[in-house]
PDB file of C-alpha atoms in Angstrom:
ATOM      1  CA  UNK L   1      78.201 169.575  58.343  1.00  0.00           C
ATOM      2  CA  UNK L   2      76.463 171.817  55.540  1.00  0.00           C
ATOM      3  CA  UNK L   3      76.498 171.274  51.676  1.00  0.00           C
ATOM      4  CA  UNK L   4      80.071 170.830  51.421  1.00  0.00           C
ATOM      5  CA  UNK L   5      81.479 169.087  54.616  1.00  0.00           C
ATOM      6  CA  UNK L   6      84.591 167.823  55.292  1.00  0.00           C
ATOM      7  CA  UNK L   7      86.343 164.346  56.048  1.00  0.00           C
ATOM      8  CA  UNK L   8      89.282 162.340  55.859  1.00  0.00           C
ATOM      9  CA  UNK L   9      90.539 158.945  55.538  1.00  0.00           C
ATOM     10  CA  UNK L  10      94.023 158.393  57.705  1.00  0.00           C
ATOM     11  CA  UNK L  11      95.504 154.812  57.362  1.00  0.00           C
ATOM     12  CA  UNK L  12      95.553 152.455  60.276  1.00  0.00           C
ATOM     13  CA  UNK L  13      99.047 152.210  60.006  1.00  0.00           C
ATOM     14  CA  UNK L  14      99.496 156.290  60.954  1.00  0.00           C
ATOM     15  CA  UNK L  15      99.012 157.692  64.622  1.00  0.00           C
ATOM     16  CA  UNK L  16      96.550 160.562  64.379  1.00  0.00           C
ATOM     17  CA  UNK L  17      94.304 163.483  67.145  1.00  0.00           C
ATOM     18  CA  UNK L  18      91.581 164.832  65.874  1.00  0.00           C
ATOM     19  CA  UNK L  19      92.575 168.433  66.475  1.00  0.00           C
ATOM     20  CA  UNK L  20      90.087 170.582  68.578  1.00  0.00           C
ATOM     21  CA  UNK L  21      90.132 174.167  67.758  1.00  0.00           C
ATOM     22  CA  UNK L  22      87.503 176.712  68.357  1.00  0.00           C
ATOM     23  CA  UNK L  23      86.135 178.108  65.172  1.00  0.00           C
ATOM     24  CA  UNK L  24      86.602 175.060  62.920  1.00  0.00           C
ATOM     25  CA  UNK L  25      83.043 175.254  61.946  1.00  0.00           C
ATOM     26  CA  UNK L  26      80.683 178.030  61.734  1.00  0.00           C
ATOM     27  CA  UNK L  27      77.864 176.912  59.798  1.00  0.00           C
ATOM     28  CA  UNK L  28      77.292 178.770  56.387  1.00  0.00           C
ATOM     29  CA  UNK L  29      80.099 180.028  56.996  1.00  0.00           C
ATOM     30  CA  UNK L  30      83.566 177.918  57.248  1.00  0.00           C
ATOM     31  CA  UNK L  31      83.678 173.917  57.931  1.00  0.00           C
ATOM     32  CA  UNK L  32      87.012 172.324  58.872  1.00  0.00           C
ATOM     33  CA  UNK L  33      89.067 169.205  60.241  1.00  0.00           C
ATOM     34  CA  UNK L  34      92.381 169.475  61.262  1.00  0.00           C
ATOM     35  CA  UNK L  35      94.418 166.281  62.488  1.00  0.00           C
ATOM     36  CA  UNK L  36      97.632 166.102  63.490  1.00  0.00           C
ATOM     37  CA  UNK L  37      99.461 162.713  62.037  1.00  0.00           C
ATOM     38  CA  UNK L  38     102.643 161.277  62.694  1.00  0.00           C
ATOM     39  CA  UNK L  39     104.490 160.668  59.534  1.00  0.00           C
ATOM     40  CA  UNK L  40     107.527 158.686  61.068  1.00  0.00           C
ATOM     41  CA  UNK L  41     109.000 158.683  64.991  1.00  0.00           C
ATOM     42  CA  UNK L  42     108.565 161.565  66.231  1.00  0.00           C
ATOM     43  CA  UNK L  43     107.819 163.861  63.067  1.00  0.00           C
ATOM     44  CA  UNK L  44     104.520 165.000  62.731  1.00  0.00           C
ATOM     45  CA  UNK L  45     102.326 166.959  59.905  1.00  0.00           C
ATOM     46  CA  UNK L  46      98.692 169.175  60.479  1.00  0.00           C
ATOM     47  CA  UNK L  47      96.894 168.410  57.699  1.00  0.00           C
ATOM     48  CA  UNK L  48      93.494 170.597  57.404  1.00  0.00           C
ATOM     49  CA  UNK L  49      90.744 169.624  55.193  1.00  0.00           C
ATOM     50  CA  UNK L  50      88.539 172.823  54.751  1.00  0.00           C
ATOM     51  CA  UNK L  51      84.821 173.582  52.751  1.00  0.00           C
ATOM     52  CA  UNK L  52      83.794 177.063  52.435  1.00  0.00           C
ATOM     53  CA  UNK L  53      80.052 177.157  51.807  1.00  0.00           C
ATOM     54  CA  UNK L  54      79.228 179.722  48.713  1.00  0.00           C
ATOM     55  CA  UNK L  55      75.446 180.025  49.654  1.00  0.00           C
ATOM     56  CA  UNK L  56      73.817 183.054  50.445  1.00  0.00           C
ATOM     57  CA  UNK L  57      72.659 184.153  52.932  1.00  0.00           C
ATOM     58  CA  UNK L  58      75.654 183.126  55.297  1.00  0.00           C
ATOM     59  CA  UNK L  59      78.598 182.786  53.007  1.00  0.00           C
ATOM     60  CA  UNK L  60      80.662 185.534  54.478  1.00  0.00           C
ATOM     61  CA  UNK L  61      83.700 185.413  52.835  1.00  0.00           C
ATOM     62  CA  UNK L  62      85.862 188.226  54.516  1.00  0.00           C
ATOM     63  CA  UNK L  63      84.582 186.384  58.213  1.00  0.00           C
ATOM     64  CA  UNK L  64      85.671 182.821  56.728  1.00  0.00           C
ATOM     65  CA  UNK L  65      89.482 184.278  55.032  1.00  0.00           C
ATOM     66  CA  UNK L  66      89.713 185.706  58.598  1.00  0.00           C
ATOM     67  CA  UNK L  67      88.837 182.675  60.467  1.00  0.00           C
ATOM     68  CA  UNK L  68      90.932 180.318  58.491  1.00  0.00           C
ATOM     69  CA  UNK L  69      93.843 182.473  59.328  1.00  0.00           C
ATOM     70  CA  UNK L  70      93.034 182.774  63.121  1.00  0.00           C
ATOM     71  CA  UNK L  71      93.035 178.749  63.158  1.00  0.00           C
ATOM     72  CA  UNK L  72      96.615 178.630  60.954  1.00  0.00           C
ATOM     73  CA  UNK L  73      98.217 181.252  63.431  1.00  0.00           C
ATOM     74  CA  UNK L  74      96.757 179.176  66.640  1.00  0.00           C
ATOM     75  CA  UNK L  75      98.363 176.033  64.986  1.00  0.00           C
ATOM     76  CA  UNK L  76     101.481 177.576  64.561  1.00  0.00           C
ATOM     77  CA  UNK L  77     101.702 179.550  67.667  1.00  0.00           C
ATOM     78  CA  UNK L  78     101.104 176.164  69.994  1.00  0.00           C
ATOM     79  CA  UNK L  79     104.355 174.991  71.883  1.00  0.00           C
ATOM     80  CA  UNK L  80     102.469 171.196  71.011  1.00  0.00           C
ATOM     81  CA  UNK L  81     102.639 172.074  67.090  1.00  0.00           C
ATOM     82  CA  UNK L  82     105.302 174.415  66.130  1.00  0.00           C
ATOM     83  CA  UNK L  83     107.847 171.828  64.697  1.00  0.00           C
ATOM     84  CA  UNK L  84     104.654 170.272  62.624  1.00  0.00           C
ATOM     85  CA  UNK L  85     104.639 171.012  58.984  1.00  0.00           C
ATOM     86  CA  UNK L  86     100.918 172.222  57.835  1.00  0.00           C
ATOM     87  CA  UNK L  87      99.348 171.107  54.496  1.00  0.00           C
ATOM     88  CA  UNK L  88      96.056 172.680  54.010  1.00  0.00           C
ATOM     89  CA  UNK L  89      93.480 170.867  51.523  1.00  0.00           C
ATOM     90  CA  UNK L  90      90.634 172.717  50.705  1.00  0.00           C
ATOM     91  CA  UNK L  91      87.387 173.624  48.813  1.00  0.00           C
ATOM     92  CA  UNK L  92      87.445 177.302  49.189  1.00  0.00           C
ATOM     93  CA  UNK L  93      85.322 179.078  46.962  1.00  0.00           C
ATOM     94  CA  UNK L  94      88.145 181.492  45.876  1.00  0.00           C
ATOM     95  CA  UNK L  95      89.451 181.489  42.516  1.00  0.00           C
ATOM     96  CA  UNK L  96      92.505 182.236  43.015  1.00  0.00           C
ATOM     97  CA  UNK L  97      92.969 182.674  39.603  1.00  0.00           C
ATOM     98  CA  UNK L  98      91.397 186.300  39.961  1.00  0.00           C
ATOM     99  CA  UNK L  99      93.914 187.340  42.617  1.00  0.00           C
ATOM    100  CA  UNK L 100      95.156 190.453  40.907  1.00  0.00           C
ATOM    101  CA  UNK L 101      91.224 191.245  39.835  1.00  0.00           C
ATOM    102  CA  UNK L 102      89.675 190.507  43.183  1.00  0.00           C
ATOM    103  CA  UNK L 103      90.702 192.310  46.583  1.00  0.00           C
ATOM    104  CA  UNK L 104      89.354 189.574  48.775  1.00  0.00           C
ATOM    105  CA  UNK L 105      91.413 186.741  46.921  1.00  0.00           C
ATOM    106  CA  UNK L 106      94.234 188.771  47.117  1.00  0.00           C
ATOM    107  CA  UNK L 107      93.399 189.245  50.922  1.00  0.00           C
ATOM    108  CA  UNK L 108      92.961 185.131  51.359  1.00  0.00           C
ATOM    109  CA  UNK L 109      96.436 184.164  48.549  1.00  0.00           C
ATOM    110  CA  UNK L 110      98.240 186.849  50.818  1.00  0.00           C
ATOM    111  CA  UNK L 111      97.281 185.670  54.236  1.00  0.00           C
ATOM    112  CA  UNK L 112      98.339 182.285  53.006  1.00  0.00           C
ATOM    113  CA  UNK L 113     101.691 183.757  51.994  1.00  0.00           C
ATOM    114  CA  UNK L 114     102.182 185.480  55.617  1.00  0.00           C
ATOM    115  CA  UNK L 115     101.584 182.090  56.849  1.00  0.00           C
ATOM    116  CA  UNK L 116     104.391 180.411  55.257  1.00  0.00           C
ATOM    117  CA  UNK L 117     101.932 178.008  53.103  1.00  0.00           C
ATOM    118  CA  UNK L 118     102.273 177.884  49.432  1.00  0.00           C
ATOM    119  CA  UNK L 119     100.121 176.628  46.662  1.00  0.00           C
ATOM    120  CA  UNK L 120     101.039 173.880  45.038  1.00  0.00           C
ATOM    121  CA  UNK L 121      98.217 173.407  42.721  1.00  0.00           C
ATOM    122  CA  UNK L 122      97.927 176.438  39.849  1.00  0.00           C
ATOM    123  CA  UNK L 123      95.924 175.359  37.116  1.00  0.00           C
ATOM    124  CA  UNK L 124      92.030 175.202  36.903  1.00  0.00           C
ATOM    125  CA  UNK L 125      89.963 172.858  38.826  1.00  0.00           C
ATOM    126  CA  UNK L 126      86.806 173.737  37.724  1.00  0.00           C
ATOM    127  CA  UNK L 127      86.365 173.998  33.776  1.00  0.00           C
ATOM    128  CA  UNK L 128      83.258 174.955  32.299  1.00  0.00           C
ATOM    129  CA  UNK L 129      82.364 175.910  28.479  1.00  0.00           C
ATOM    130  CA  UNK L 130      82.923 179.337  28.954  1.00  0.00           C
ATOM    131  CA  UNK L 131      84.940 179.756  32.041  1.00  0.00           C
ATOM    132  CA  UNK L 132      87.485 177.886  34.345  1.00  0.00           C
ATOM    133  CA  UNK L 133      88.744 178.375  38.108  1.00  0.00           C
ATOM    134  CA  UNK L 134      90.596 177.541  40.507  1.00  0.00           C
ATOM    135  CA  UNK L 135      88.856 176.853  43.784  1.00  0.00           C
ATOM    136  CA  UNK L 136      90.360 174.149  44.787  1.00  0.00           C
ATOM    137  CA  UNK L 137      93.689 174.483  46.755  1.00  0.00           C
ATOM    138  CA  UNK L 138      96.341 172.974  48.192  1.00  0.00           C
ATOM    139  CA  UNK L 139      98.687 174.844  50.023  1.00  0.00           C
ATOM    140  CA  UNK L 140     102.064 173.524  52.099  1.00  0.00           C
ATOM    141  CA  UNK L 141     104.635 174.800  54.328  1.00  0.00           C
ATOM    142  CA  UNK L 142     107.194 173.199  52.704  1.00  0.00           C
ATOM    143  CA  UNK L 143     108.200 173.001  49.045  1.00  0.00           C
ATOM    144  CA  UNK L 144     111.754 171.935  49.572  1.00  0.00           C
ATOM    145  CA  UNK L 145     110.852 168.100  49.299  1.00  0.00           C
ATOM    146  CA  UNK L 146     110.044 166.493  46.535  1.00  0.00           C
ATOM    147  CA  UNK L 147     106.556 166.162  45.488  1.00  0.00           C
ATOM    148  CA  UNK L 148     103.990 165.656  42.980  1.00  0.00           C
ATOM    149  CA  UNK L 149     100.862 167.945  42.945  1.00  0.00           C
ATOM    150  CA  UNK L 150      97.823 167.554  40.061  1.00  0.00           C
ATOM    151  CA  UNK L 151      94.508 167.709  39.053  1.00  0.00           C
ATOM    152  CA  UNK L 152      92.797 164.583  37.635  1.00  0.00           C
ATOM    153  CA  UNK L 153      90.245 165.431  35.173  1.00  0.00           C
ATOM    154  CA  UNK L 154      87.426 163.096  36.030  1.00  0.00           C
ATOM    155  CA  UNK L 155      83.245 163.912  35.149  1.00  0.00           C
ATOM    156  CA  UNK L 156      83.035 162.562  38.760  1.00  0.00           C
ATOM    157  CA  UNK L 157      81.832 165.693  40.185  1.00  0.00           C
ATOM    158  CA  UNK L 158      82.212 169.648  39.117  1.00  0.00           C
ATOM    159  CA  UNK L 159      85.373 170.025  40.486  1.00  0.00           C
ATOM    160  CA  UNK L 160      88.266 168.085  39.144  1.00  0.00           C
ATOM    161  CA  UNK L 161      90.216 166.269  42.192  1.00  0.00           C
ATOM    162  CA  UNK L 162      93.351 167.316  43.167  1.00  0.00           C
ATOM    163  CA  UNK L 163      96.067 165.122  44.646  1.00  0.00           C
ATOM    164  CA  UNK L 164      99.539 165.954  46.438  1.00  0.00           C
ATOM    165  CA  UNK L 165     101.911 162.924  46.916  1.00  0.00           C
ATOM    166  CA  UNK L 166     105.656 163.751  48.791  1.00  0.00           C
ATOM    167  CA  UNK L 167     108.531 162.067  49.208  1.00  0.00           C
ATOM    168  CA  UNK L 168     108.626 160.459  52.915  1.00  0.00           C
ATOM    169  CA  UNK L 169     112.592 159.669  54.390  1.00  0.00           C
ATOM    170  CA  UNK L 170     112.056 157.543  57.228  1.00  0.00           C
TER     171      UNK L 170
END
C-alpha cells in the first residue's frame, strides 16, 4: 500500500466487514481501512486505521485533510452506520501540536472537531533531540466512557505507539 500502509488485527471472537468506501486509498496521497466491528449484540463501532504518506512529490496534504473528511461524513451520513460510534487511529503526518502555528493543522484538528471526533492522545509521539510532535492520533466520538489513552515509549520504531483501551458493558 505505499511506505506507510495500513492493517489491523480484529479477534476471532468479534464479527467484522471490511468497509468499502471510494477514496480510501489514493496512492501518495491517503491510505486507509475502515471496518465496522460488533462490540456486543447489536452495537457496533467504525474503527479507521489511516497512513498519510509525507513524500514528495504526491503528499498533498490539503487533498488528503479533505478526503479523510469526505470518508468520515459518508460514514456518518449512511442509514447502515449512523448509530456506530467512530474511532479513528492514525499516522497522519500532522503535528497537531502546531495547530495554532499552522493553517492546514488547524484546517485537519477543526474538521475533526465538526465531525464530532476528539483526540484522545495530546502529548508527543515522536521525540527527537531537538524537537517533538505529535503525529500520531487517535481521535473518538465518544469521551463519555471510560477509557485509557497513552503513548508507550519504546526504540521500536520513530514513532512511539499509542494505545486506547475503553470500558466495554455488555
Amino acid at each position: 500500500m505505499g511506505e506507510g500502509g495500513v492493517g489491523m488485527f480484529i479477534h476471532c471472537k468479534f464479527s467484522y466487514e471490511v468497509l468499502s468506501l471510494d477514496s480510501s486509498v489514493i496512492p501518495g496521497v491517503y491510505e486507509s481501512m475502515w471496518v465496522k466491528i460488533e462490540v456486543s449484540k447489536g452495537k457496533h463501532k467504525i474503527i479507521g486505521n489511516v497512513n498519510r504518506p509525507n513524500s514528495a512529490p504526491l503528499a498533498d496534504l490539503s487533498r488528503a485533510i479533505s478526503n479523510h473528511k469526505l470518508i468520515i461524513e459518508c460514514l456518518k451520513a449512511n442509514k447502515n452506520h449512523k448509530n456506530c460510534e467512530i474511532q479513528v487511529l492514525s499516522d497522519f503526518n500532522v503535528n497537531l501540536l502546531n495547530f495554532a502555528q499552522h493553517d492546514q493543522t488547524n484546517t485537519y484538528l477543526e474538521s475533526m472537531f465538526s465531525l464530532g471526533l476528539l483526540p484522545v492522545i495530546t502529548r508527543p509521539t515522536r521525540i527527537h533531540q531537538t524537537s517533538a510532535t505529535l503525529i500520531d492520533h487517535i481521535f473518538v466520538s465518544n469521551k463519555l466512557k471510560r477509557y485509557i489513552a497513552g503513548i508507550i515509549i519504546s526504540s521500536l520504531s520513530d514513532h512511539s505507539p499509542t494505545f486506547y483501551i475503553e470500558e466495554c458493558i455488555t
